[in-house]
């Protein structure tokens, strides 16, 4: 294998190696990572899952009860009266109360969904701001490097003139100051880049071991003047997730208030019997009972007042 061919192969492998090592972050990748790793958003998603399953525990249907009863057992009489009974009992809340409760839970779920969207938007804005700061710091560092290069070239030219006796000490001093200022400026630019990079990494939730200097950033942003009038801003106000979340929260509190007030309606209890009067379980029985909330003022007054206070808070 010729020397030139070996060098070409080595250059190709080296470029491939560094290409695989270099990691490029686009602005969309940064946004996706930040939303995926955001602790607040993940916590809200977990709360949403809980709210979506809450209706199963608050359906207003109690667990059925099975009971056995036997009476008339008297071995001293010749023909004692005997009865056996198997009973299945089921208690349910009044249907209107259950309906209000389930609607309130549904509205709470919608409110949480809109709140998650609002939080995602806030995260997206924060990431884009940090990303732009990184790009600005990168451009600033390049400009400062060019400034240092020009200041150094100027200093070398002035120093050459000074050595040949064609310049004076004042010009040399000015050139030295310009080089010193250029060095200070480039140090400041590097500091800004350092702060911007790690601010973006932290917002993305990137682990410290993955916060490497080899990470590159795609500069595909363009600036465009956007003129939004007050009328346009107000027109889309009702479409904002945070606004919709507040509306759903208010709707949920209204349903919870109706549920609390509807608890004055009785709960319903159903009993189904299989009866045996000594000849087998040949008879059936059915019973319906109503549970009237005579302690309604004590039980529900606090809940009603709490719901009213929650409505005032949302408004």
JSON list of N, CA and C in Angstrom, two decimals, residues 159-238:
[
{"chain": "A", "resi": 159, "resn": "UNK", "atom": "N", "xyz": [5.38, 48.06, 16.68]},
{"chain": "A", "resi": 159, "resn": "UNK", "atom": "CA", "xyz": [6.64, 47.69, 17.32]},
{"chain": "A", "resi": 159, "resn": "UNK", "atom": "C", "xyz": [7.79, 47.68, 16.32]},
{"chain": "A", "resi": 160, "resn": "UNK", "atom": "N", "xyz": [7.48, 47.21, 15.10]},
{"chain": "A", "resi": 160, "resn": "UNK", "atom": "CA", "xyz": [8.53, 47.22, 14.05]},
{"chain": "A", "resi": 160, "resn": "UNK", "atom": "C", "xyz": [8.96, 48.64, 13.73]},
{"chain": "A", "resi": 161, "resn": "UNK", "atom": "N", "xyz": [7.97, 49.54, 13.62]},
{"chain": "A", "resi": 161, "resn": "UNK", "atom": "CA", "xyz": [8.31, 50.94, 13.37]},
{"chain": "A", "resi": 161, "resn": "UNK", "atom": "C", "xyz": [9.11, 51.53, 14.52]},
{"chain": "A", "resi": 162, "resn": "UNK", "atom": "N", "xyz": [8.72, 51.13, 15.75]},
{"chain": "A", "resi": 162, "resn": "UNK", "atom": "CA", "xyz": [9.44, 51.66, 16.92]},
{"chain": "A", "resi": 162, "resn": "UNK", "atom": "C", "xyz": [10.88, 51.16, 16.93]},
{"chain": "A", "resi": 163, "resn": "UNK", "atom": "N", "xyz": [11.09, 49.90, 16.55]},
{"chain": "A", "resi": 163, "resn": "UNK", "atom": "CA", "xyz": [12.44, 49.34, 16.53]},
{"chain": "A", "resi": 163, "resn": "UNK", "atom": "C", "xyz": [13.30, 50.01, 15.46]},
{"chain": "A", "resi": 164, "resn": "UNK", "atom": "N", "xyz": [12.68, 50.39, 14.36]},
{"chain": "A", "resi": 164, "resn": "UNK", "atom": "CA", "xyz": [13.44, 51.04, 13.28]},
{"chain": "A", "resi": 164, "resn": "UNK", "atom": "C", "xyz": [13.56, 52.53, 13.47]},
{"chain": "A", "resi": 165, "resn": "UNK", "atom": "N", "xyz": [12.96, 53.04, 14.55]},
{"chain": "A", "resi": 165, "resn": "UNK", "atom": "CA", "xyz": [13.05, 54.47, 14.83]},
{"chain": "A", "resi": 165, "resn": "UNK", "atom": "C", "xyz": [12.04, 55.31, 14.09]},
{"chain": "A", "resi": 166, "resn": "UNK", "atom": "N", "xyz": [11.07, 54.65, 13.41]},
{"chain": "A", "resi": 166, "resn": "UNK", "atom": "CA", "xyz": [10.06, 55.40, 12.67]},
{"chain": "A", "resi": 166, "resn": "UNK", "atom": "C", "xyz": [8.81, 55.67, 13.51]},
{"chain": "A", "resi": 167, "resn": "UNK", "atom": "N", "xyz": [8.71, 55.04, 14.67]},
{"chain": "A", "resi": 167, "resn": "UNK", "atom": "CA", "xyz": [7.55, 55.25, 15.52]},
{"chain": "A", "resi": 167, "resn": "UNK", "atom": "C", "xyz": [7.96, 55.84, 16.85]},
{"chain": "A", "resi": 168, "resn": "UNK", "atom": "N", "xyz": [6.95, 56.11, 17.67]},
{"chain": "A", "resi": 168, "resn": "UNK", "atom": "CA", "xyz": [7.24, 56.67, 18.99]},
{"chain": "A", "resi": 168, "resn": "UNK", "atom": "C", "xyz": [6.64, 55.78, 20.08]},
{"chain": "A", "resi": 169, "resn": "UNK", "atom": "N", "xyz": [7.04, 56.03, 21.28]},
{"chain": "A", "resi": 169, "resn": "UNK", "atom": "CA", "xyz": [6.59, 55.22, 22.40]},
{"chain": "A", "resi": 169, "resn": "UNK", "atom": "C", "xyz": [5.11, 55.33, 22.69]},
{"chain": "A", "resi": 170, "resn": "UNK", "atom": "N", "xyz": [4.51, 56.51, 22.40]},
{"chain": "A", "resi": 170, "resn": "UNK", "atom": "CA", "xyz": [3.09, 56.69, 22.64]},
{"chain": "A", "resi": 170, "resn": "UNK", "atom": "C", "xyz": [2.25, 55.74, 21.79]},
{"chain": "A", "resi": 171, "resn": "UNK", "atom": "N", "xyz": [2.60, 55.62, 20.50]},
{"chain": "A", "resi": 171, "resn": "UNK", "atom": "CA", "xyz": [1.86, 54.71, 19.62]},
{"chain": "A", "resi": 171, "resn": "UNK", "atom": "C", "xyz": [2.02, 53.26, 20.08]},
{"chain": "A", "resi": 172, "resn": "UNK", "atom": "N", "xyz": [3.22, 52.93, 20.54]},
{"chain": "A", "resi": 172, "resn": "UNK", "atom": "CA", "xyz": [3.45, 51.57, 21.02]},
{"chain": "A", "resi": 172, "resn": "UNK", "atom": "C", "xyz": [2.63, 51.28, 22.27]},
{"chain": "A", "resi": 173, "resn": "UNK", "atom": "N", "xyz": [2.55, 52.27, 23.15]},
{"chain": "A", "resi": 173, "resn": "UNK", "atom": "CA", "xyz": [1.74, 52.10, 24.36]},
{"chain": "A", "resi": 173, "resn": "UNK", "atom": "C", "xyz": [0.26, 51.91, 24.02]},
{"chain": "A", "resi": 174, "resn": "UNK", "atom": "N", "xyz": [-0.24, 52.71, 23.07]},
{"chain": "A", "resi": 174, "resn": "UNK", "atom": "CA", "xyz": [-1.63, 52.57, 22.65]},
{"chain": "A", "resi": 174, "resn": "UNK", "atom": "C", "xyz": [-1.89, 51.18, 22.05]},
{"chain": "A", "resi": 175, "resn": "UNK", "atom": "N", "xyz": [-0.95, 50.71, 21.26]},
{"chain": "A", "resi": 175, "resn": "UNK", "atom": "CA", "xyz": [-1.10, 49.39, 20.65]},
{"chain": "A", "resi": 175, "resn": "UNK", "atom": "C", "xyz": [-1.11, 48.29, 21.71]},
{"chain": "A", "resi": 176, "resn": "UNK", "atom": "N", "xyz": [-0.26, 48.44, 22.74]},
{"chain": "A", "resi": 176, "resn": "UNK", "atom": "CA", "xyz": [-0.24, 47.46, 23.84]},
{"chain": "A", "resi": 176, "resn": "UNK", "atom": "C", "xyz": [-1.57, 47.47, 24.59]},
{"chain": "A", "resi": 177, "resn": "UNK", "atom": "N", "xyz": [-2.12, 48.67, 24.81]},
{"chain": "A", "resi": 177, "resn": "UNK", "atom": "CA", "xyz": [-3.41, 48.77, 25.50]},
{"chain": "A", "resi": 177, "resn": "UNK", "atom": "C", "xyz": [-4.52, 48.11, 24.68]},
{"chain": "A", "resi": 178, "resn": "UNK", "atom": "N", "xyz": [-4.48, 48.30, 23.36]},
{"chain": "A", "resi": 178, "resn": "UNK", "atom": "CA", "xyz": [-5.49, 47.68, 22.51]},
{"chain": "A", "resi": 178, "resn": "UNK", "atom": "C", "xyz": [-5.41, 46.15, 22.56]},
{"chain": "A", "resi": 179, "resn": "UNK", "atom": "N", "xyz": [-4.20, 45.62, 22.61]},
{"chain": "A", "resi": 179, "resn": "UNK", "atom": "CA", "xyz": [-4.03, 44.17, 22.73]},
{"chain": "A", "resi": 179, "resn": "UNK", "atom": "C", "xyz": [-4.57, 43.69, 24.07]},
{"chain": "A", "resi": 180, "resn": "UNK", "atom": "N", "xyz": [-4.27, 44.43, 25.14]},
{"chain": "A", "resi": 180, "resn": "UNK", "atom": "CA", "xyz": [-4.76, 44.06, 26.47]},
{"chain": "A", "resi": 180, "resn": "UNK", "atom": "C", "xyz": [-6.29, 44.10, 26.52]},
{"chain": "A", "resi": 181, "resn": "UNK", "atom": "N", "xyz": [-6.89, 45.16, 25.93]},
{"chain": "A", "resi": 181, "resn": "UNK", "atom": "CA", "xyz": [-8.35, 45.26, 25.89]},
{"chain": "A", "resi": 181, "resn": "UNK", "atom": "C", "xyz": [-8.95, 44.12, 25.07]},
{"chain": "A", "resi": 182, "resn": "UNK", "atom": "N", "xyz": [-8.30, 43.77, 23.96]},
{"chain": "A", "resi": 182, "resn": "UNK", "atom": "CA", "xyz": [-8.80, 42.67, 23.13]},
{"chain": "A", "resi": 182, "resn": "UNK", "atom": "C", "xyz": [-8.75, 41.36, 23.90]},
{"chain": "A", "resi": 183, "resn": "UNK", "atom": "N", "xyz": [-7.69, 41.14, 24.69]},
{"chain": "A", "resi": 183, "resn": "UNK", "atom": "CA", "xyz": [-7.60, 39.93, 25.51]},
{"chain": "A", "resi": 183, "resn": "UNK", "atom": "C", "xyz": [-8.69, 39.91, 26.57]},
{"chain": "A", "resi": 184, "resn": "UNK", "atom": "N", "xyz": [-8.95, 41.06, 27.19]},
{"chain": "A", "resi": 184, "resn": "UNK", "atom": "CA", "xyz": [-10.03, 41.13, 28.18]},
{"chain": "A", "resi": 184, "resn": "UNK", "atom": "C", "xyz": [-11.38, 40.85, 27.54]},
{"chain": "A", "resi": 185, "resn": "UNK", "atom": "N", "xyz": [-11.58, 41.41, 26.33]},
{"chain": "A", "resi": 185, "resn": "UNK", "atom": "CA", "xyz": [-12.85, 41.21, 25.64]},
{"chain": "A", "resi": 185, "resn": "UNK", "atom": "C", "xyz": [-13.07, 39.75, 25.28]},
{"chain": "A", "resi": 186, "resn": "UNK", "atom": "N", "xyz": [-12.02, 39.09, 24.83]},
{"chain": "A", "resi": 186, "resn": "UNK", "atom": "CA", "xyz": [-12.18, 37.68, 24.45]},
{"chain": "A", "resi": 186, "resn": "UNK", "atom": "C", "xyz": [-12.39, 36.81, 25.68]},
{"chain": "A", "resi": 187, "resn": "UNK", "atom": "N", "xyz": [-11.77, 37.17, 26.81]},
{"chain": "A", "resi": 187, "resn": "UNK", "atom": "CA", "xyz": [-12.02, 36.44, 28.06]},
{"chain": "A", "resi": 187, "resn": "UNK", "atom": "C", "xyz": [-13.48, 36.61, 28.49]},
{"chain": "A", "resi": 188, "resn": "UNK", "atom": "N", "xyz": [-14.01, 37.83, 28.33]},
{"chain": "A", "resi": 188, "resn": "UNK", "atom": "CA", "xyz": [-15.40, 38.08, 28.68]},
{"chain": "A", "resi": 188, "resn": "UNK", "atom": "C", "xyz": [-16.34, 37.31, 27.75]},
{"chain": "A", "resi": 189, "resn": "UNK", "atom": "N", "xyz": [-15.99, 37.24, 26.46]},
{"chain": "A", "resi": 189, "resn": "UNK", "atom": "CA", "xyz": [-16.81, 36.49, 25.51]},
{"chain": "A", "resi": 189, "resn": "UNK", "atom": "C", "xyz": [-16.82, 35.00, 25.85]},
{"chain": "A", "resi": 190, "resn": "UNK", "atom": "N", "xyz": [-15.67, 34.48, 26.24]},
{"chain": "A", "resi": 190, "resn": "UNK", "atom": "CA", "xyz": [-15.61, 33.07, 26.63]},
{"chain": "A", "resi": 190, "resn": "UNK", "atom": "C", "xyz": [-16.42, 32.80, 27.88]},
{"chain": "A", "resi": 191, "resn": "UNK", "atom": "N", "xyz": [-16.39, 33.75, 28.81]},
{"chain": "A", "resi": 191, "resn": "UNK", "atom": "CA", "xyz": [-17.20, 33.60, 30.03]},
{"chain": "A", "resi": 191, "resn": "UNK", "atom": "C", "xyz": [-18.69, 33.60, 29.68]},
{"chain": "A", "resi": 192, "resn": "UNK", "atom": "N", "xyz": [-19.11, 34.52, 28.79]},
{"chain": "A", "resi": 192, "resn": "UNK", "atom": "CA", "xyz": [-20.51, 34.54, 28.37]},
{"chain": "A", "resi": 192, "resn": "UNK", "atom": "C", "xyz": [-20.91, 33.23, 27.71]},
{"chain": "A", "resi": 193, "resn": "UNK", "atom": "N", "xyz": [-20.04, 32.69, 26.88]},
{"chain": "A", "resi": 193, "resn": "UNK", "atom": "CA", "xyz": [-20.35, 31.42, 26.22]},
{"chain": "A", "resi": 193, "resn": "UNK", "atom": "C", "xyz": [-20.45, 30.30, 27.24]},
{"chain": "A", "resi": 194, "resn": "UNK", "atom": "N", "xyz": [-19.56, 30.30, 28.22]},
{"chain": "A", "resi": 194, "resn": "UNK", "atom": "CA", "xyz": [-19.59, 29.28, 29.26]},
{"chain": "A", "resi": 194, "resn": "UNK", "atom": "C", "xyz": [-20.91, 29.34, 30.03]},
{"chain": "A", "resi": 195, "resn": "UNK", "atom": "N", "xyz": [-21.30, 30.53, 30.43]},
{"chain": "A", "resi": 195, "resn": "UNK", "atom": "CA", "xyz": [-22.55, 30.70, 31.19]},
{"chain": "A", "resi": 195, "resn": "UNK", "atom": "C", "xyz": [-23.75, 30.31, 30.34]},
{"chain": "A", "resi": 196, "resn": "UNK", "atom": "N", "xyz": [-23.76, 30.73, 29.07]},
{"chain": "A", "resi": 196, "resn": "UNK", "atom": "CA", "xyz": [-24.90, 30.44, 28.19]},
{"chain": "A", "resi": 196, "resn": "UNK", "atom": "C", "xyz": [-25.01, 28.94, 27.92]},
{"chain": "A", "resi": 197, "resn": "UNK", "atom": "N", "xyz": [-23.88, 28.28, 27.67]},
{"chain": "A", "resi": 197, "resn": "UNK", "atom": "CA", "xyz": [-23.89, 26.84, 27.38]},
{"chain": "A", "resi": 197, "resn": "UNK", "atom": "C", "xyz": [-24.45, 26.06, 28.56]},
{"chain": "A", "resi": 198, "resn": "UNK", "atom": "N", "xyz": [-23.91, 26.31, 29.74]},
{"chain": "A", "resi": 198, "resn": "UNK", "atom": "CA", "xyz": [-24.34, 25.52, 30.89]},
{"chain": "A", "resi": 198, "resn": "UNK", "atom": "C", "xyz": [-25.73, 25.92, 31.37]},
{"chain": "A", "resi": 199, "resn": "UNK", "atom": "N", "xyz": [-26.14, 27.16, 31.10]},
{"chain": "A", "resi": 199, "resn": "UNK", "atom": "CA", "xyz": [-27.53, 27.53, 31.36]},
{"chain": "A", "resi": 199, "resn": "UNK", "atom": "C", "xyz": [-28.48, 26.73, 30.49]},
{"chain": "A", "resi": 200, "resn": "UNK", "atom": "N", "xyz": [-28.11, 26.56, 29.21]},
{"chain": "A", "resi": 200, "resn": "UNK", "atom": "CA", "xyz": [-28.93, 25.75, 28.30]},
{"chain": "A", "resi": 200, "resn": "UNK", "atom": "C", "xyz": [-28.91, 24.28, 28.71]},
{"chain": "A", "resi": 201, "resn": "UNK", "atom": "N", "xyz": [-27.74, 23.76, 29.05]},
{"chain": "A", "resi": 201, "resn": "UNK", "atom": "CA", "xyz": [-27.64, 22.36, 29.44]},
{"chain": "A", "resi": 201, "resn": "UNK", "atom": "C", "xyz": [-28.49, 22.07, 30.68]},
{"chain": "A", "resi": 202, "resn": "UNK", "atom": "N", "xyz": [-28.44, 22.96, 31.66]},
{"chain": "A", "resi": 202, "resn": "UNK", "atom": "CA", "xyz": [-29.22, 22.75, 32.87]},
{"chain": "A", "resi": 202, "resn": "UNK", "atom": "C", "xyz": [-30.72, 22.82, 32.59]},
{"chain": "A", "resi": 203, "resn": "UNK", "atom": "N", "xyz": [-31.12, 23.73, 31.71]},
{"chain": "A", "resi": 203, "resn": "UNK", "atom": "CA", "xyz": [-32.53, 23.83, 31.36]},
{"chain": "A", "resi": 203, "resn": "UNK", "atom": "C", "xyz": [-33.00, 22.59, 30.60]},
{"chain": "A", "resi": 204, "resn": "UNK", "atom": "N", "xyz": [-32.10, 21.99, 29.83]},
{"chain": "A", "resi": 204, "resn": "UNK", "atom": "CA", "xyz": [-32.43, 20.76, 29.11]},
{"chain": "A", "resi": 204, "resn": "UNK", "atom": "C", "xyz": [-32.44, 19.54, 30.03]},
{"chain": "A", "resi": 205, "resn": "UNK", "atom": "N", "xyz": [-31.92, 19.69, 31.24]},
{"chain": "A", "resi": 205, "resn": "UNK", "atom": "CA", "xyz": [-31.83, 18.54, 32.13]},
{"chain": "A", "resi": 205, "resn": "UNK", "atom": "C", "xyz": [-30.75, 17.56, 31.73]},
{"chain": "A", "resi": 206, "resn": "UNK", "atom": "N", "xyz": [-29.70, 18.08, 31.08]},
{"chain": "A", "resi": 206, "resn": "UNK", "atom": "CA", "xyz": [-28.61, 17.23, 30.60]},
{"chain": "A", "resi": 206, "resn": "UNK", "atom": "C", "xyz": [-27.71, 16.86, 31.78]},
{"chain": "A", "resi": 207, "resn": "UNK", "atom": "N", "xyz": [-27.41, 15.57, 31.97]},
{"chain": "A", "resi": 207, "resn": "UNK", "atom": "CA", "xyz": [-26.53, 15.16, 33.07]},
{"chain": "A", "resi": 207, "resn": "UNK", "atom": "C", "xyz": [-25.15, 15.80, 32.94]},
{"chain": "A", "resi": 208, "resn": "UNK", "atom": "N", "xyz": [-24.47, 16.07, 34.04]},
{"chain": "A", "resi": 208, "resn": "UNK", "atom": "CA", "xyz": [-23.15, 16.73, 33.99]},
{"chain": "A", "resi": 208, "resn": "UNK", "atom": "C", "xyz": [-22.15, 15.98, 33.13]},
{"chain": "A", "resi": 209, "resn": "UNK", "atom": "N", "xyz": [-22.20, 14.64, 33.14]},
{"chain": "A", "resi": 209, "resn": "UNK", "atom": "CA", "xyz": [-21.22, 13.89, 32.35]},
{"chain": "A", "resi": 209, "resn": "UNK", "atom": "C", "xyz": [-21.45, 14.03, 30.85]},
{"chain": "A", "resi": 210, "resn": "UNK", "atom": "N", "xyz": [-22.64, 14.49, 30.45]},
{"chain": "A", "resi": 210, "resn": "UNK", "atom": "CA", "xyz": [-22.92, 14.69, 29.02]},
{"chain": "A", "resi": 210, "resn": "UNK", "atom": "C", "xyz": [-22.75, 16.15, 28.58]},
{"chain": "A", "resi": 211, "resn": "UNK", "atom": "N", "xyz": [-22.40, 17.02, 29.50]},
{"chain": "A", "resi": 211, "resn": "UNK", "atom": "CA", "xyz": [-22.21, 18.44, 29.16]},
{"chain": "A", "resi": 211, "resn": "UNK", "atom": "C", "xyz": [-20.77, 18.65, 28.69]},
{"chain": "A", "resi": 212, "resn": "UNK", "atom": "N", "xyz": [-20.55, 18.34, 27.41]},
{"chain": "A", "resi": 212, "resn": "UNK", "atom": "CA", "xyz": [-19.20, 18.32, 26.86]},
{"chain": "A", "resi": 212, "resn": "UNK", "atom": "C", "xyz": [-18.95, 19.53, 25.97]},
{"chain": "A", "resi": 213, "resn": "UNK", "atom": "N", "xyz": [-17.68, 19.88, 25.86]},
{"chain": "A", "resi": 213, "resn": "UNK", "atom": "CA", "xyz": [-17.29, 20.99, 24.99]},
{"chain": "A", "resi": 213, "resn": "UNK", "atom": "C", "xyz": [-17.36, 20.61, 23.52]},
{"chain": "A", "resi": 214, "resn": "UNK", "atom": "N", "xyz": [-17.45, 19.32, 23.23]},
{"chain": "A", "resi": 214, "resn": "UNK", "atom": "CA", "xyz": [-17.53, 18.89, 21.82]},
{"chain": "A", "resi": 214, "resn": "UNK", "atom": "C", "xyz": [-18.92, 19.12, 21.23]},
{"chain": "A", "resi": 215, "resn": "UNK", "atom": "N", "xyz": [-19.88, 19.46, 22.06]},
{"chain": "A", "resi": 215, "resn": "UNK", "atom": "CA", "xyz": [-21.24, 19.70, 21.56]},
{"chain": "A", "resi": 215, "resn": "UNK", "atom": "C", "xyz": [-21.26, 20.95, 20.69]},
{"chain": "A", "resi": 216, "resn": "UNK", "atom": "N", "xyz": [-21.86, 20.82, 19.52]},
{"chain": "A", "resi": 216, "resn": "UNK", "atom": "CA", "xyz": [-21.96, 21.93, 18.59]},
{"chain": "A", "resi": 216, "resn": "UNK", "atom": "C", "xyz": [-23.42, 22.36, 18.47]},
{"chain": "A", "resi": 217, "resn": "UNK", "atom": "N", "xyz": [-23.61, 23.58, 17.99]},
{"chain": "A", "resi": 217, "resn": "UNK", "atom": "CA", "xyz": [-24.95, 24.15, 17.89]},
{"chain": "A", "resi": 217, "resn": "UNK", "atom": "C", "xyz": [-25.19, 24.62, 16.46]},
{"chain": "A", "resi": 218, "resn": "UNK", "atom": "N", "xyz": [-26.38, 24.30, 15.96]},
{"chain": "A", "resi": 218, "resn": "UNK", "atom": "CA", "xyz": [-26.74, 24.68, 14.59]},
{"chain": "A", "resi": 218, "resn": "UNK", "atom": "C", "xyz": [-27.23, 26.12, 14.57]},
{"chain": "A", "resi": 219, "resn": "UNK", "atom": "N", "xyz": [-26.59, 26.92, 13.75]},
{"chain": "A", "resi": 219, "resn": "UNK", "atom": "CA", "xyz": [-26.97, 28.34, 13.63]},
{"chain": "A", "resi": 219, "resn": "UNK", "atom": "C", "xyz": [-27.86, 28.50, 12.40]},
{"chain": "A", "resi": 220, "resn": "UNK", "atom": "N", "xyz": [-29.15, 28.19, 12.57]},
{"chain": "A", "resi": 220, "resn": "UNK", "atom": "CA", "xyz": [-30.10, 28.31, 11.45]},
{"chain": "A", "resi": 220, "resn": "UNK", "atom": "C", "xyz": [-31.17, 29.35, 11.74]},
{"chain": "A", "resi": 221, "resn": "UNK", "atom": "N", "xyz": [-30.94, 30.16, 12.76]},
{"chain": "A", "resi": 221, "resn": "UNK", "atom": "CA", "xyz": [-31.95, 31.14, 13.15]},
{"chain": "A", "resi": 221, "resn": "UNK", "atom": "C", "xyz": [-31.88, 32.37, 12.26]},
{"chain": "A", "resi": 222, "resn": "UNK", "atom": "N", "xyz": [-33.05, 32.95, 12.03]},
{"chain": "A", "resi": 222, "resn": "UNK", "atom": "CA", "xyz": [-33.16, 34.19, 11.28]},
{"chain": "A", "resi": 222, "resn": "UNK", "atom": "C", "xyz": [-34.03, 35.15, 12.07]},
{"chain": "A", "resi": 223, "resn": "UNK", "atom": "N", "xyz": [-33.67, 36.41, 12.03]},
{"chain": "A", "resi": 223, "resn": "UNK", "atom": "CA", "xyz": [-34.44, 37.42, 12.75]},
{"chain": "A", "resi": 223, "resn": "UNK", "atom": "C", "xyz": [-35.48, 38.03, 11.81]},
{"chain": "A", "resi": 224, "resn": "UNK", "atom": "N", "xyz": [-36.70, 38.14, 12.33]},
{"chain": "A", "resi": 224, "resn": "UNK", "atom": "CA", "xyz": [-37.80, 38.70, 11.55]},
{"chain": "A", "resi": 224, "resn": "UNK", "atom": "C", "xyz": [-38.58, 39.65, 12.45]},
{"chain": "A", "resi": 225, "resn": "UNK", "atom": "N", "xyz": [-38.89, 40.81, 11.94]},
{"chain": "A", "resi": 225, "resn": "UNK", "atom": "CA", "xyz": [-39.69, 41.76, 12.69]},
{"chain": "A", "resi": 225, "resn": "UNK", "atom": "C", "xyz": [-41.15, 41.30, 12.70]},
{"chain": "A", "resi": 226, "resn": "UNK", "atom": "N", "xyz": [-41.70, 41.15, 13.88]},
{"chain": "A", "resi": 226, "resn": "UNK", "atom": "CA", "xyz": [-43.09, 40.71, 14.04]},
{"chain": "A", "resi": 226, "resn": "UNK", "atom": "C", "xyz": [-43.86, 41.82, 14.72]},
{"chain": "A", "resi": 227, "resn": "UNK", "atom": "N", "xyz": [-44.88, 42.29, 14.04]},
{"chain": "A", "resi": 227, "resn": "UNK", "atom": "CA", "xyz": [-45.69, 43.39, 14.56]},
{"chain": "A", "resi": 227, "resn": "UNK", "atom": "C", "xyz": [-47.05, 42.82, 14.96]},
{"chain": "A", "resi": 228, "resn": "UNK", "atom": "N", "xyz": [-47.31, 42.76, 16.26]},
{"chain": "A", "resi": 228, "resn": "UNK", "atom": "CA", "xyz": [-48.57, 42.23, 16.78]},
{"chain": "A", "resi": 228, "resn": "UNK", "atom": "C", "xyz": [-49.31, 43.37, 17.47]},
{"chain": "A", "resi": 229, "resn": "UNK", "atom": "N", "xyz": [-50.48, 43.67, 16.98]},
{"chain": "A", "resi": 229, "resn": "UNK", "atom": "CA", "xyz": [-51.27, 44.75, 17.56]},
{"chain": "A", "resi": 229, "resn": "UNK", "atom": "C", "xyz": [-51.98, 44.26, 18.82]},
{"chain": "A", "resi": 230, "resn": "UNK", "atom": "N", "xyz": [-52.46, 45.21, 19.60]},
{"chain": "A", "resi": 230, "resn": "UNK", "atom": "CA", "xyz": [-53.17, 44.86, 20.82]},
{"chain": "A", "resi": 230, "resn": "UNK", "atom": "C", "xyz": [-54.45, 44.10, 20.51]},
{"chain": "A", "resi": 231, "resn": "UNK", "atom": "N", "xyz": [-55.10, 44.46, 19.41]},
{"chain": "A", "resi": 231, "resn": "UNK", "atom": "CA", "xyz": [-56.34, 43.78, 19.02]},
{"chain": "A", "resi": 231, "resn": "UNK", "atom": "C", "xyz": [-56.05, 42.31, 18.69]},
{"chain": "A", "resi": 232, "resn": "UNK", "atom": "N", "xyz": [-54.96, 42.07, 17.97]},
{"chain": "A", "resi": 232, "resn": "UNK", "atom": "CA", "xyz": [-54.60, 40.69, 17.64]},
{"chain": "A", "resi": 232, "resn": "UNK", "atom": "C", "xyz": [-54.26, 39.90, 18.90]},
{"chain": "A", "resi": 233, "resn": "UNK", "atom": "N", "xyz": [-53.56, 40.53, 19.82]},
{"chain": "A", "resi": 233, "resn": "UNK", "atom": "CA", "xyz": [-53.19, 39.84, 21.06]},
{"chain": "A", "resi": 233, "resn": "UNK", "atom": "C", "xyz": [-54.43, 39.48, 21.88]},
{"chain": "A", "resi": 234, "resn": "UNK", "atom": "N", "xyz": [-55.38, 40.40, 21.95]},
{"chain": "A", "resi": 234, "resn": "UNK", "atom": "CA", "xyz": [-56.61, 40.12, 22.70]},
{"chain": "A", "resi": 234, "resn": "UNK", "atom": "C", "xyz": [-57.46, 39.07, 22.01]},
{"chain": "A", "resi": 235, "resn": "UNK", "atom": "N", "xyz": [-57.39, 39.02, 20.67]},
{"chain": "A", "resi": 235, "resn": "UNK", "atom": "CA", "xyz": [-58.21, 38.08, 19.91]},
{"chain": "A", "resi": 235, "resn": "UNK", "atom": "C", "xyz": [-57.81, 36.63, 20.19]},
{"chain": "A", "resi": 236, "resn": "UNK", "atom": "N", "xyz": [-56.53, 36.41, 20.45]},
{"chain": "A", "resi": 236, "resn": "UNK", "atom": "CA", "xyz": [-56.06, 35.04, 20.69]},
{"chain": "A", "resi": 236, "resn": "UNK", "atom": "C", "xyz": [-55.90, 34.75, 22.18]},
{"chain": "A", "resi": 237, "resn": "UNK", "atom": "N", "xyz": [-56.33, 35.66, 23.02]},
{"chain": "A", "resi": 237, "resn": "UNK", "atom": "CA", "xyz": [-56.17, 35.46, 24.46]},
{"chain": "A", "resi": 237, "resn": "UNK", "atom": "C", "xyz": [-56.94, 34.24, 24.93]},
{"chain": "A", "resi": 238, "resn": "UNK", "atom": "N", "xyz": [-58.15, 34.06, 24.41]},
{"chain": "A", "resi": 238, "resn": "UNK", "atom": "CA", "xyz": [-58.97, 32.93, 24.85]},
{"chain": "A", "resi": 238, "resn": "UNK", "atom": "C", "xyz": [-58.46, 31.59, 24.35]}
]
